[in-house]
Short mmCIF file of C-alpha atoms and ligand atoms in Angstrom, two decimals:
data_model
loop_
_atom_site.label_atom_id
_atom_site.label_comp_id
_atom_site.label_asym_id
_atom_site.label_seq_id
_atom_site.Cartn_x
_atom_site.Cartn_y
_atom_site.Cartn_z
CA MET A 1 12.40 7.59 121.64
CA LYS A 2 8.91 6.89 123.15
CA ASN A 3 7.31 10.24 122.01
CA ARG A 4 8.87 9.75 118.67
CA LEU A 5 7.41 6.28 118.42
CA LEU A 6 3.97 7.40 119.30
CA ARG A 7 3.97 10.29 117.08
CA ARG A 8 4.96 8.14 114.03
CA GLY A 9 2.28 5.43 115.39
CA GLN A 10 -0.38 7.67 115.34
CA THR A 11 0.14 8.17 111.75
CA LEU A 12 0.56 4.54 111.14
CA GLY A 13 -2.57 3.41 113.25
CA CYS A 14 -3.35 2.27 116.75
CA ALA A 15 -2.45 -1.29 116.12
CA ILE A 16 1.04 -0.66 114.84
CA VAL A 17 1.88 1.77 117.52
CA LEU A 18 1.40 -0.91 120.13
CA ALA A 19 3.19 -3.27 118.31
CA LEU A 20 6.31 -0.99 117.91
CA LEU A 21 5.87 -0.04 121.62
CA SER A 22 5.63 -3.44 123.07
CA ALA A 23 8.71 -4.44 120.90
CA HIS A 24 10.72 -1.27 122.19
CA LEU A 25 9.78 -2.04 125.83
CA GLY A 26 10.53 -5.67 125.58
CA ALA A 27 14.22 -4.78 124.68
CA GLU A 28 14.76 -2.60 127.29
CA GLU A 29 12.50 -4.41 130.13
CA PRO A 30 15.70 -6.18 131.81
CA ALA A 31 17.45 -2.92 132.41
CA PRO A 32 15.30 -1.94 135.59
CA TRP A 33 15.48 -5.83 136.90
CA VAL A 34 19.28 -5.66 136.24
CA ASN A 35 19.22 -2.62 138.62
CA ASP A 36 17.78 -4.38 141.40
CA GLN A 37 20.06 -7.12 140.94
CA LEU A 38 23.36 -5.09 140.42
CA ALA A 39 24.67 -5.03 144.19
CA ASN A 40 24.39 -8.70 144.35
CA LEU A 41 25.94 -9.44 141.00
CA VAL A 42 28.96 -6.96 141.74
CA SER A 43 29.63 -8.83 144.93
CA THR A 44 29.60 -11.80 143.31
CA TYR A 45 32.00 -10.62 140.77
CA LYS A 46 34.31 -9.25 143.56
CA SER A 47 34.36 -12.64 145.13
CA ILE A 48 35.21 -14.48 141.68
CA HIS A 49 37.87 -11.97 141.33
CA SER A 50 39.49 -12.54 144.54
CA HIS A 51 39.43 -16.22 144.15
CA PRO A 52 40.74 -16.82 140.67
CA GLU A 53 41.68 -20.44 139.32
CA LEU A 54 43.89 -21.53 136.54
CA SER A 55 42.93 -23.42 133.57
CA HIS A 56 41.99 -26.98 134.23
CA HIS A 57 41.58 -26.32 137.75
CA GLU A 58 38.10 -24.37 137.74
CA GLU A 59 36.84 -26.18 140.66
CA HIS A 60 35.32 -23.60 143.11
CA THR A 61 34.31 -21.23 140.24
CA SER A 62 32.31 -23.73 138.15
CA ALA A 63 30.64 -24.73 141.51
CA LEU A 64 29.44 -21.26 142.31
CA LEU A 65 28.20 -21.04 138.81
CA ALA A 66 26.50 -24.52 139.05
CA THR A 67 24.89 -23.18 142.10
CA GLU A 68 23.69 -19.85 141.08
CA LEU A 69 22.08 -21.45 138.12
CA ARG A 70 20.37 -24.12 139.95
CA LYS A 71 18.96 -21.33 142.21
CA ALA A 72 17.70 -19.52 139.28
CA GLY A 73 15.64 -22.55 137.97
CA TYR A 74 17.73 -24.22 135.46
CA THR A 75 18.70 -27.83 135.22
CA VAL A 76 22.20 -28.18 135.68
CA THR A 77 25.03 -30.74 134.88
CA ASP A 78 28.73 -30.16 136.22
CA HIS A 79 31.77 -31.51 135.68
CA VAL A 80 31.13 -31.81 131.94
CA GLY A 81 34.01 -32.28 129.59
CA LYS A 82 36.98 -34.82 129.08
CA TYR A 83 40.59 -33.74 128.42
CA PRO A 84 42.92 -35.77 125.93
CA ASP A 85 44.85 -37.37 129.00
CA GLY A 86 41.22 -38.71 130.44
CA SER A 87 41.24 -36.21 133.04
CA GLN A 88 37.76 -34.69 133.98
CA ALA A 89 37.10 -30.82 133.05
CA TYR A 90 34.75 -28.64 135.22
CA GLY A 91 32.44 -27.59 132.42
CA VAL A 92 28.99 -26.18 133.23
CA VAL A 93 25.63 -27.03 131.24
CA ALA A 94 22.26 -25.51 132.62
CA LEU A 95 19.36 -25.65 130.42
CA LEU A 96 16.08 -23.99 130.57
CA GLU A 97 13.13 -25.04 128.46
CA ASN A 98 10.32 -22.93 127.75
CA GLY A 99 8.24 -24.29 124.75
CA ALA A 100 8.82 -24.71 121.22
CA GLY A 101 11.50 -22.55 119.35
CA PRO A 102 15.12 -22.42 118.67
CA ARG A 103 17.77 -23.87 121.00
CA LEU A 104 20.31 -20.89 121.96
CA LEU A 105 23.74 -21.49 123.50
CA ILE A 106 25.34 -18.86 125.76
CA ARG A 107 28.89 -19.31 126.84
CA ALA A 108 30.94 -17.94 129.55
CA ASP A 109 34.60 -18.98 130.04
CA MET A 110 35.68 -19.33 133.68
CA ASP A 111 39.72 -19.54 133.97
CA ALA A 112 42.29 -17.15 134.90
CA LEU A 113 45.75 -16.64 134.08
CA PRO A 114 49.26 -16.95 135.56
CA VAL A 115 49.71 -13.29 136.22
CA VAL A 116 50.41 -11.30 139.49
CA GLU A 117 47.68 -8.92 140.00
CA GLU A 118 48.78 -5.31 140.28
CA THR A 119 45.61 -3.23 140.18
CA GLY A 120 45.56 -2.53 143.50
CA VAL A 121 41.60 -2.58 143.71
CA PRO A 122 40.57 -3.82 147.33
CA TYR A 123 39.27 -7.07 146.05
CA ALA A 124 42.49 -7.94 143.97
CA SER A 125 43.56 -11.45 143.87
CA HIS A 126 46.66 -12.70 146.23
CA VAL A 127 45.92 -16.23 145.21
CA LYS A 128 49.21 -18.27 144.38
CA SER A 129 49.13 -21.61 142.62
CA THR A 130 51.60 -23.91 140.98
CA ASN A 131 51.52 -24.04 136.93
CA ALA A 132 51.83 -27.41 134.94
CA SER A 133 55.47 -26.92 135.21
CA GLY A 134 55.61 -27.07 138.77
CA GLN A 135 56.55 -23.13 139.26
CA GLU A 136 54.59 -21.06 141.90
CA VAL A 137 53.13 -18.40 139.85
CA GLY A 138 50.62 -15.47 140.76
CA VAL A 139 46.68 -16.05 139.61
CA MET A 140 44.60 -13.10 138.28
CA HIS A 141 41.60 -12.86 136.41
CA ALA A 142 43.55 -10.66 133.99
CA CYS A 143 41.46 -11.69 130.88
CA GLY A 144 37.98 -10.57 132.74
CA HIS A 145 36.62 -14.18 132.87
CA ASP A 146 35.10 -13.28 136.14
CA ILE A 147 32.97 -10.57 134.39
CA HIS A 148 31.81 -13.36 131.89
CA VAL A 149 30.69 -15.75 134.50
CA THR A 150 28.89 -12.99 136.46
CA THR A 151 27.18 -11.68 133.57
CA LEU A 152 26.07 -15.45 132.62
CA ILE A 153 24.50 -15.61 136.09
CA GLY A 154 22.42 -12.01 135.80
CA THR A 155 21.62 -13.11 132.17
CA ALA A 156 20.20 -16.32 133.52
CA ARG A 157 18.09 -14.77 136.30
CA ALA A 158 16.39 -12.41 134.09
CA LEU A 159 15.67 -14.47 131.25
CA ALA A 160 14.18 -17.10 133.92
CA ALA A 161 12.24 -13.91 135.13
CA SER A 162 10.79 -12.95 131.78
CA LYS A 163 9.84 -16.17 130.41
CA SER A 164 6.65 -14.55 128.76
CA LYS A 165 8.99 -12.62 126.26
CA TRP A 166 10.83 -15.77 124.75
CA HIS A 167 10.21 -19.20 123.34
CA GLY A 168 12.94 -22.11 122.97
CA THR A 169 15.46 -23.69 124.89
CA LEU A 170 18.28 -21.80 126.82
CA MET A 171 21.66 -23.73 127.04
CA LEU A 172 23.99 -21.62 129.41
CA ILE A 173 27.56 -22.96 129.10
CA GLY A 174 30.41 -22.48 131.66
CA GLN A 175 33.39 -23.19 129.82
CA PRO A 176 36.79 -24.11 131.57
CA ALA A 177 40.29 -23.78 130.02
CA GLU A 178 39.87 -21.21 127.31
CA GLU A 179 43.37 -19.86 127.91
CA SER A 180 44.67 -23.22 127.30
CA ILE A 181 42.70 -23.16 124.03
CA ASP A 182 41.39 -26.80 125.36
CA GLY A 183 38.13 -26.48 127.12
CA ALA A 184 35.55 -26.04 124.34
CA LYS A 185 37.08 -29.03 122.61
CA ALA A 186 37.05 -31.16 126.07
CA MET A 187 33.24 -30.29 126.43
CA LEU A 188 32.42 -31.28 122.88
CA ALA A 189 34.53 -34.64 123.26
CA ASP A 190 32.43 -35.50 126.26
CA HIS A 191 29.33 -35.39 123.98
CA LEU A 192 27.94 -32.25 124.72
CA TYR A 193 25.46 -31.89 121.97
CA GLU A 194 24.49 -35.43 121.82
CA ARG A 195 23.63 -35.50 126.22
CA PHE A 196 22.28 -31.85 126.19
CA GLY A 197 21.08 -31.32 122.46
CA LYS A 198 22.55 -29.65 119.54
CA PRO A 199 22.40 -25.80 119.41
CA ASP A 200 20.66 -23.86 116.49
CA LEU A 201 22.77 -20.70 117.32
CA ALA A 202 25.58 -19.88 119.67
CA ILE A 203 26.66 -16.52 121.13
CA ALA A 204 29.27 -15.31 123.58
CA LEU A 205 30.47 -11.94 124.59
CA HIS A 206 34.27 -10.90 125.99
CA ASP A 207 35.25 -7.86 127.96
CA THR A 208 37.95 -5.30 126.50
CA ASN A 209 39.99 -2.38 127.10
CA THR A 210 38.97 -0.94 123.66
CA HIS A 211 35.84 0.46 124.82
CA ALA A 212 34.36 2.23 127.65
CA ALA A 213 31.65 0.36 129.97
CA GLY A 214 28.35 1.37 129.02
CA THR A 215 28.98 0.35 125.29
CA VAL A 216 29.68 -2.83 123.08
CA ALA A 217 31.25 -3.47 119.84
CA ILE A 218 30.58 -5.99 117.14
CA VAL A 219 32.20 -7.65 114.06
CA SER A 220 30.31 -9.10 110.97
CA GLY A 221 32.44 -12.04 109.54
CA PRO A 222 35.84 -13.04 110.39
CA ALA A 223 35.90 -11.45 114.02
CA LEU A 224 39.25 -12.83 115.69
CA ALA A 225 42.16 -15.01 113.96
CA SER A 226 42.97 -18.66 113.87
CA SER A 227 45.68 -19.47 115.96
CA THR A 228 48.21 -22.25 115.08
CA SER A 229 51.10 -23.32 117.19
CA VAL A 230 54.28 -24.58 115.58
CA ASP A 231 57.31 -26.14 117.16
CA VAL A 232 60.50 -26.21 115.07
CA VAL A 233 63.59 -28.16 116.09
CA LEU A 234 66.80 -27.17 113.66
CA ARG A 235 69.15 -29.81 114.05
CA GLY A 236 72.95 -29.48 113.42
CA ILE A 237 76.06 -31.09 114.50
CA GLY A 238 77.65 -29.84 117.70
CA GLY A 239 81.29 -29.20 118.22
CA HIS A 240 84.19 -27.07 119.63
CA GLY A 241 83.31 -23.47 119.13
CA ALA A 242 86.88 -22.78 117.69
CA GLN A 243 86.23 -25.40 115.13
CA PRO A 244 82.93 -24.73 113.13
CA GLN A 245 84.35 -26.31 110.18
CA VAL A 246 83.60 -29.98 111.59
CA ALA A 247 80.12 -28.65 112.82
CA LYS A 248 76.88 -27.99 111.21
CA ASP A 249 75.68 -24.62 113.56
CA PRO A 250 72.38 -24.73 114.41
CA ILE A 251 72.71 -21.40 116.09
CA VAL A 252 73.49 -19.56 112.62
CA MET A 253 70.44 -22.01 110.91
CA ALA A 254 68.42 -20.52 113.54
CA GLY A 255 69.50 -16.75 112.70
CA GLU A 256 68.90 -17.15 108.94
CA PHE A 257 65.37 -19.05 109.83
CA ILE A 258 64.19 -16.49 111.92
CA VAL A 259 64.94 -13.66 109.03
CA GLN A 260 63.64 -15.31 106.28
CA LEU A 261 60.42 -16.53 108.22
CA GLN A 262 59.60 -13.02 107.99
CA THR A 263 58.80 -13.16 104.25
CA ILE A 264 55.94 -15.81 104.75
CA VAL A 265 53.59 -12.61 105.58
CA SER A 266 55.44 -9.86 103.72
CA ARG A 267 56.02 -11.60 100.32
CA GLN A 268 54.12 -14.86 99.95
CA GLU A 269 50.91 -14.14 101.62
CA ASN A 270 48.19 -12.14 100.37
CA PRO A 271 48.24 -8.57 101.83
CA ARG A 272 44.53 -8.13 102.02
CA ASP A 273 44.39 -11.54 104.06
CA PRO A 274 46.12 -10.58 107.38
CA ALA A 275 48.47 -12.90 109.01
CA VAL A 276 50.93 -12.82 111.75
CA VAL A 277 54.04 -15.49 112.33
CA THR A 278 55.91 -14.69 115.75
CA ILE A 279 58.42 -16.74 117.47
CA GLY A 280 58.18 -16.27 121.08
CA ASP A 281 60.60 -18.63 122.40
CA ILE A 282 63.89 -20.14 121.35
CA HIS A 283 66.51 -22.11 123.10
CA GLY A 284 69.78 -23.34 122.17
CA GLY A 285 73.48 -23.96 123.44
CA THR A 286 74.78 -24.46 126.82
CA ARG A 287 78.04 -22.11 126.67
CA ARG A 288 79.90 -19.89 124.45
CA ASN A 289 82.43 -22.04 123.14
CA ILE A 290 80.26 -25.20 122.44
CA ILE A 291 78.12 -25.27 119.09
CA PRO A 292 75.01 -27.06 120.19
CA ASN A 293 73.49 -29.87 118.49
CA GLU A 294 69.79 -28.37 118.06
CA VAL A 295 67.90 -25.05 118.33
CA LYS A 296 64.28 -25.36 119.61
CA LEU A 297 61.72 -22.19 118.71
CA GLU A 298 58.36 -22.18 119.46
CA LEU A 299 55.88 -20.07 117.25
CA THR A 300 52.64 -18.73 117.39
CA THR A 301 50.67 -17.88 113.90
CA ARG A 302 47.52 -16.21 113.27
CA ALA A 303 45.43 -16.29 110.19
CA PHE A 304 41.64 -15.23 109.20
CA SER A 305 41.47 -18.03 106.11
CA GLU A 306 42.59 -21.70 105.72
CA ARG A 307 44.52 -20.57 102.65
CA ALA A 308 46.58 -17.98 104.54
CA ARG A 309 47.18 -20.62 107.35
CA GLU A 310 48.44 -23.36 104.72
CA ILE A 311 50.58 -20.96 103.29
CA ILE A 312 52.35 -20.12 106.72
CA VAL A 313 52.79 -23.67 107.68
CA ASP A 314 53.99 -24.47 104.30
CA GLY A 315 56.32 -21.64 104.57
CA ILE A 316 57.56 -22.89 107.92
CA ARG A 317 58.40 -26.28 106.51
CA ARG A 318 59.85 -25.24 103.58
CA THR A 319 62.22 -22.46 105.25
CA ALA A 320 63.16 -24.69 108.00
CA GLN A 321 64.07 -27.29 105.12
CA GLY A 322 65.90 -24.67 103.04
CA VAL A 323 68.08 -23.40 105.70
CA ALA A 324 69.36 -26.89 106.77
CA LEU A 325 69.83 -27.68 103.11
CA SER A 326 71.99 -24.68 102.56
CA ALA A 327 73.95 -25.18 105.85
CA GLY A 328 74.67 -28.91 104.45
CA VAL A 329 72.96 -31.00 107.42
CA PRO A 330 72.60 -34.71 106.31
CA ASP A 331 68.88 -35.68 105.50
CA ASN A 332 68.79 -37.79 108.72
CA LEU A 333 69.06 -34.63 110.84
CA ALA A 334 66.41 -32.65 108.97
CA PRO A 335 64.42 -30.37 110.64
CA ILE A 336 61.24 -31.33 113.02
CA VAL A 337 58.46 -29.12 112.38
CA THR A 338 55.44 -30.06 114.78
CA ILE A 339 51.91 -28.51 114.44
CA LEU A 340 50.43 -28.69 118.04
CA ASP A 341 46.68 -29.02 117.42
CA ALA A 342 46.01 -29.14 120.82
CA GLU A 343 47.38 -25.50 121.25
CA SER A 344 45.87 -24.32 118.26
CA ALA A 345 42.42 -22.57 117.66
CA PRO A 346 39.69 -21.89 115.04
CA LEU A 347 38.63 -18.88 113.43
CA THR A 348 35.94 -16.94 115.44
CA TYR A 349 33.29 -16.34 112.59
CA ASN A 350 30.43 -14.09 113.52
CA GLU A 351 27.91 -15.23 110.63
CA PRO A 352 26.69 -12.12 109.18
CA LYS A 353 23.13 -12.91 109.20
CA LEU A 354 23.29 -13.77 113.21
CA ALA A 355 25.61 -10.62 113.74
CA ALA A 356 23.24 -8.39 112.23
CA ARG A 357 20.64 -9.85 114.64
CA VAL A 358 22.42 -9.69 117.71
CA LYS A 359 23.49 -5.88 116.47
CA SER A 360 19.90 -5.07 116.38
CA ALA A 361 19.04 -6.31 119.86
CA LEU A 362 22.44 -4.39 121.03
CA VAL A 363 20.96 -1.38 119.51
CA GLY A 364 17.50 -1.80 120.80
CA ALA A 365 18.85 -2.12 124.39
CA LEU A 366 21.63 0.25 124.57
CA GLY A 367 20.97 2.93 121.90
CA SER A 368 22.84 3.02 118.43
CA GLU A 369 25.45 5.80 120.13
CA ASN A 370 26.40 2.92 122.44
CA VAL A 371 26.95 0.13 119.60
CA VAL A 372 30.04 0.35 118.06
CA ASP A 373 31.04 -1.67 114.44
CA ASP A 374 34.37 -3.02 115.37
CA ASP A 375 37.50 -4.26 113.42
CA PRO A 376 38.72 -8.07 113.34
CA ALA A 377 41.39 -8.73 116.05
CA MET A 378 44.56 -10.86 115.50
CA VAL A 379 44.01 -12.40 119.18
CA SER A 380 42.15 -15.89 119.24
CA GLU A 381 39.70 -17.89 121.19
CA ASP A 382 38.31 -21.21 121.24
CA PHE A 383 34.61 -20.38 121.33
CA GLY A 384 34.64 -21.31 117.33
CA TYR A 385 34.73 -24.80 118.29
CA PHE A 386 31.21 -24.75 119.45
CA GLY A 387 30.23 -23.79 115.91
CA LEU A 388 31.48 -27.47 114.64
CA GLY A 389 33.10 -25.50 111.66
CA LEU A 390 32.37 -22.19 109.78
CA HIS A 391 28.91 -22.98 108.33
CA ASP A 392 27.31 -25.58 110.91
CA ILE A 393 25.91 -23.70 113.65
CA PRO A 394 25.82 -19.88 113.39
CA THR A 395 28.22 -18.44 116.03
CA THR A 396 28.69 -14.46 117.04
CA MET A 397 30.88 -13.04 119.84
CA PHE A 398 30.58 -9.30 120.71
CA TRP A 399 33.10 -7.04 122.93
CA LEU A 400 31.78 -5.97 126.10
CA GLY A 401 33.46 -2.27 126.90
CA ALA A 402 34.94 -2.80 130.52
CA MET A 403 36.98 0.42 131.10
CA ASP A 404 35.91 3.56 133.57
CA PRO A 405 34.53 5.91 131.10
CA VAL A 406 36.40 8.88 132.80
CA LYS A 407 39.47 7.09 132.46
CA PHE A 408 38.86 5.66 128.90
CA ALA A 409 37.98 9.43 127.58
CA ARG A 410 41.27 10.71 129.30
CA ALA A 411 43.51 8.00 128.18
CA GLN A 412 42.01 8.63 124.47
CA ALA A 413 42.63 12.53 124.62
CA GLU A 414 46.43 11.68 125.62
CA GLY A 415 46.82 9.08 122.73
CA LYS A 416 47.40 6.33 125.48
CA VAL A 417 45.61 2.94 125.93
CA LEU A 418 44.49 1.55 129.25
CA PRO A 419 46.04 -1.84 130.15
CA GLY A 420 44.00 -4.96 128.51
CA PRO A 421 43.42 -8.45 128.99
CA HIS A 422 46.42 -10.52 129.89
CA ASN A 423 47.79 -7.23 131.82
CA SER A 424 48.49 -7.35 135.41
CA ARG A 425 46.77 -3.93 135.59
CA PHE A 426 43.52 -4.82 133.48
CA GLU A 427 40.94 -3.56 135.75
CA PRO A 428 37.25 -3.78 134.36
CA LEU A 429 34.91 -1.25 136.15
CA PRO A 430 32.20 -3.60 138.12
CA GLU A 431 29.19 -2.07 138.36
CA PRO A 432 28.53 -0.42 134.74
CA THR A 433 30.37 -3.34 132.88
CA LEU A 434 27.96 -5.81 134.65
CA ARG A 435 24.84 -3.79 134.19
CA THR A 436 25.79 -3.39 130.06
CA GLY A 437 26.61 -7.16 130.29
CA VAL A 438 23.60 -8.64 131.45
CA THR A 439 21.31 -5.97 129.73
CA ALA A 440 23.00 -6.82 126.52
CA MET A 441 23.40 -10.57 126.51
CA THR A 442 19.60 -10.74 127.91
CA ALA A 443 18.32 -8.52 125.12
CA VAL A 444 20.17 -10.45 122.50
CA ALA A 445 18.75 -13.71 123.93
CA ILE A 446 15.35 -12.43 124.26
CA ALA A 447 15.51 -11.30 120.19
CA LEU A 448 16.82 -14.71 118.98
CA LEU A 449 14.50 -16.84 120.89
CA GLN A 450 11.49 -16.00 119.00
CA THR A 451 9.64 -18.27 116.72
CA PRO A 452 9.89 -17.14 113.00
ZN1 LIG B 1 42.69 -14.22 127.58
ZN1 LIG B 2 39.38 -14.10 127.42
#
C-alpha cells in the first residue's frame, strides 16, 4: 500500500505524496500503540466479564470506567442520569478538550443480562443476582457490553496520546441500562447536553457474532429497527367451563386475536418497509373448567419507519376491539391496549453522510477487505436517543466482529451460526476483537475530529 502510494506520488509531485503518506499513516498510527496496550486491555476485559452487573446496577463497572478515564487525563463525572422513579443512574461522562473543532460523543453501554453463562471460558461469570421481580438469576455479559467498555478505555488512551492528530472535544459516555432501554433517556433527563455540551456527532459500536474478529461492518441509513412494547388485556365475562353461553370467553378471543394479528404485517403493512409483531407472553386462566375474566398478552413490535409503527399500533388496537365486538363483549369491558414508552426504543439511524465518513476511516484503518457493508437488523438499541430524533445530531453505529476467525470460518462452511448476543454461549474472542475495536474507534474519532 505504501509502495503503491509512493509510485503514485512520484507522478503527482512531492507535496502530494507527503500529504497522502501522512493521511495514510495518520489512520494507521494507533495500531502499534494498541498492541502495546493489548495485554492490559485483555485483563481489564476479563475482569469486567467476570463481574457483570444487571441494568440499573452498574456500580462497579461504572467506577472502573470512571477511574480509567480519569487516569487517561479526562475530566470525568459519574452518577449521571435520573430514572423516572427518581433513582440515580450510573452514567459516566468524560471530556477531553483539544482546541477548536467538533464535539464528538462516543458511547459504550455497560450493563449485563440475567443469563447463566455457559461458555466455559476460564474467566466466565459465576455471579448471581436478584432481578426486579425478586428472583435469583445468573448474570452474564451476554451482549458483550464488556467489550464496549474496554474498547472505550483503549480508545480514550489512544486519543489522549495522539492529541496532535485531532482537534475538538471528546465526550465519552459510559451508558447504563441499555438492555432495559432506559439508560440513554435517564442520562438525557439528567440534563446531559445542558451540563456537558451538545455534541455535533455521536458514534458507537456493537460487537456481533455475524462477523469474525478483525472485521467490522456498517449500514448506511436505517440500521436497527425501532421497538414498541405493547400490553393488551382482552376482557371477557368469566364463568363455568361447562356453560360458555353465559360467559364471554377471553381465551377464545385471545386465539382469534393472535391469528388476526398476523395480518397486520402480511396484509396491512407495505412489504417493502419491514416490520415484526411478536407476542412473547400470554397469561389467562387458573384451571380447566373455569372461563377466566381476562387474558393478558405482552407484545414487541419492530419497524423502520414511523408510518409502519403507526400501522402496527393502530392494527393492534383495531384487532383487539374487533375481536371483542364480535364476541359481544359489552363496551365497559372493551380491551385495554397500553403502549409502554419506557420499554420502547427509537430507530438507530446511521446518517448517510456520517456513515460514509465512518466507513472511509474504517477502510483506512483496517483495509477494505475487513470492512463489510451490512444489512439493517430488526433488533433495537437505545443509542438513537442521543441523536435527539432523526435529523438533529447525526449518529452512526457500526458492528465489531467478535468471533474466533477459525471457528467462524468452520461454522460458515457448515452453514451454521455461532451463538450470538443474549445467548449463554456467546463468546467474543478478546484479543483480536479488542485490537480491532480500539483501532477502528480511534481511527473513526480522529477522522471526525478535524476542522473542515
Ligand atoms: Zn443486548
Ligand atoms: Zn448490546
